[in-house]
Coordinates of N, CA and C in Angstrom, one line a residue:
X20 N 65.1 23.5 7.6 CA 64.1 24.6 7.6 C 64.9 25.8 7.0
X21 N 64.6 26.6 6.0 CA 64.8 27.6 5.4 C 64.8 28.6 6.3
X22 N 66.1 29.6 6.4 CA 65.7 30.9 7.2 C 64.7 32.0 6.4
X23 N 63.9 32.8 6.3 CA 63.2 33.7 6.0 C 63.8 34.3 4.5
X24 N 65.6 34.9 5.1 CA 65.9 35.3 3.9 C 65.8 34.1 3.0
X25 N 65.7 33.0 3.0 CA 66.1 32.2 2.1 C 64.6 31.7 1.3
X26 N 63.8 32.2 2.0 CA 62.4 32.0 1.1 C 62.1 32.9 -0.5
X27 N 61.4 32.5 -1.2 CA 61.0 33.1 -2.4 C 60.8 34.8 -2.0
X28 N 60.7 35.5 -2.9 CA 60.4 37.1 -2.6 C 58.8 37.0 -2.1
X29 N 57.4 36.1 -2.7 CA 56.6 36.5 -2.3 C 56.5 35.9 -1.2
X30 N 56.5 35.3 -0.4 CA 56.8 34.6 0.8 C 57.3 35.8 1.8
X31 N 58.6 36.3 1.6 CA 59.1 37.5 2.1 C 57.9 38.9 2.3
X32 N 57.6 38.8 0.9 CA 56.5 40.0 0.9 C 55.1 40.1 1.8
X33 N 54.8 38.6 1.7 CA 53.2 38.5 2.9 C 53.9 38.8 3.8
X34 N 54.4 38.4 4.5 CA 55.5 38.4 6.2 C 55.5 39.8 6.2
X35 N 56.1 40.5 5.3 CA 56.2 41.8 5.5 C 55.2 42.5 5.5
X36 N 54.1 42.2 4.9 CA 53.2 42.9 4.8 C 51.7 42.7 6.2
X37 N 52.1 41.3 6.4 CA 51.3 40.8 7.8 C 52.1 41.3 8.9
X38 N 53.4 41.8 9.3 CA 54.0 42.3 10.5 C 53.3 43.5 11.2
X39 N 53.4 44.6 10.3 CA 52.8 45.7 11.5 C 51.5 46.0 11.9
X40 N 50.6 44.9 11.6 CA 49.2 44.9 12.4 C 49.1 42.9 13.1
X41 N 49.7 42.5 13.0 CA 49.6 40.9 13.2 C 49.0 41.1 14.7
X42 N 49.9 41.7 15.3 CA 49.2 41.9 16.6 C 48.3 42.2 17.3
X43 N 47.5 43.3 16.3 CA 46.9 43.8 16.6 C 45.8 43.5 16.3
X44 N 45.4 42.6 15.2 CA 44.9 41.9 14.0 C 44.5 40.7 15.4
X45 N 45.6 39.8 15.7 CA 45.3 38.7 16.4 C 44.4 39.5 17.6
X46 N 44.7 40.2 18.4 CA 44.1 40.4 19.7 C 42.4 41.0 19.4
X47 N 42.1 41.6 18.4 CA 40.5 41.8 17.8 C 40.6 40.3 17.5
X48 N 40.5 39.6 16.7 CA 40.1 38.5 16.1 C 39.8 37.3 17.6
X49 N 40.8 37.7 18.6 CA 40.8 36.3 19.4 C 40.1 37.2 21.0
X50 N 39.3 38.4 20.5 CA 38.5 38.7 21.7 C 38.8 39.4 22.8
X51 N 40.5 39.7 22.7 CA 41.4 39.8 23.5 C 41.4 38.5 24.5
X52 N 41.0 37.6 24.3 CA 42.1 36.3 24.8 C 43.6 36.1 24.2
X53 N 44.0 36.5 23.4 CA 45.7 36.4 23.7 C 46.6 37.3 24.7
X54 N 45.7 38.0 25.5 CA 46.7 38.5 26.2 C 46.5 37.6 27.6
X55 N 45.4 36.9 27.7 CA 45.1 36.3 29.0 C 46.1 34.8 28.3
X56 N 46.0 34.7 27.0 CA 46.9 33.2 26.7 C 49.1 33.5 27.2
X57 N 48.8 34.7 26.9 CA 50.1 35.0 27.1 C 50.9 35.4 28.1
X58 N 49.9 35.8 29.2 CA 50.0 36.1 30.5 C 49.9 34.5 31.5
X59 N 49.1 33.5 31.0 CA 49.2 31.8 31.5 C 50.4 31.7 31.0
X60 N 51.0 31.5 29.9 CA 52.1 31.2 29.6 C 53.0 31.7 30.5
X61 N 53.3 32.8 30.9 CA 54.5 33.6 31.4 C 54.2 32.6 32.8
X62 N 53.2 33.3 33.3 CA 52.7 32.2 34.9 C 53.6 30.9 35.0
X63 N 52.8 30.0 33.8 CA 53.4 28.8 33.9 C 55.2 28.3 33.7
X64 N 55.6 29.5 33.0 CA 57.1 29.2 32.8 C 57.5 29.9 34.2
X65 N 57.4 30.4 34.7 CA 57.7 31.0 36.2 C 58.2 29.9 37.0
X66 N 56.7 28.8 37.0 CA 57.3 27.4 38.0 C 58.2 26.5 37.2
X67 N 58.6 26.6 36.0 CA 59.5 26.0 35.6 C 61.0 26.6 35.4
X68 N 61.5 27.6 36.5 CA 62.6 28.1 36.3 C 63.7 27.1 36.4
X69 N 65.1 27.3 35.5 CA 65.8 26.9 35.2 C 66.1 25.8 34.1
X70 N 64.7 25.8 33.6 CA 64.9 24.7 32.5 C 64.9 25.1 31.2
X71 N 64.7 25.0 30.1 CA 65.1 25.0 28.8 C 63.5 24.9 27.8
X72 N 63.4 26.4 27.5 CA 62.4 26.6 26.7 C 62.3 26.2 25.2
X73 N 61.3 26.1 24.7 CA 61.1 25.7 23.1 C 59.9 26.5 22.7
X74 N 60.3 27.7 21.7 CA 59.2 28.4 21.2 C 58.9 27.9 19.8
X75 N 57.6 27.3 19.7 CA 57.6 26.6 18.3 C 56.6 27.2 18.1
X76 N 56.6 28.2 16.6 CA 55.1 28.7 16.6 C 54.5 29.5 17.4
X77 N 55.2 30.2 18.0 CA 54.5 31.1 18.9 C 54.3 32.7 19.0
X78 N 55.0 32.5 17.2 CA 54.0 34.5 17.1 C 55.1 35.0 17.4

């Protein structure tokens, strides 16, 4: 997998240009369910303390 720097300039440019509303963009679009998606998530890693996370895709 290519790190970020290692992508084409226009590749670099969307990313850049999608970063300072993405969030804010997502949370209108999804109804404000990603904060209830993100608040289950935290929940559920709670009862899994001490194990070993994998964030694949996850914004």
């Amino acid at each position: 997998m290519k790190r970020i720097s290692q992508q084409p300039p226009e590749i670099q440019s969307m990313f850049n240009a999608i970063a300072p509303t993405y969030d804010r963009l997502n949370h209108l679009l999804s109804f404000g369910l990603d904060i209830r998606w993100r608040t289950k998530a935290i929940d559920l890693l709670k009862e899994k303390q001490g194990g070993t996370i994998l964030d694949l895709a996850a914004g």
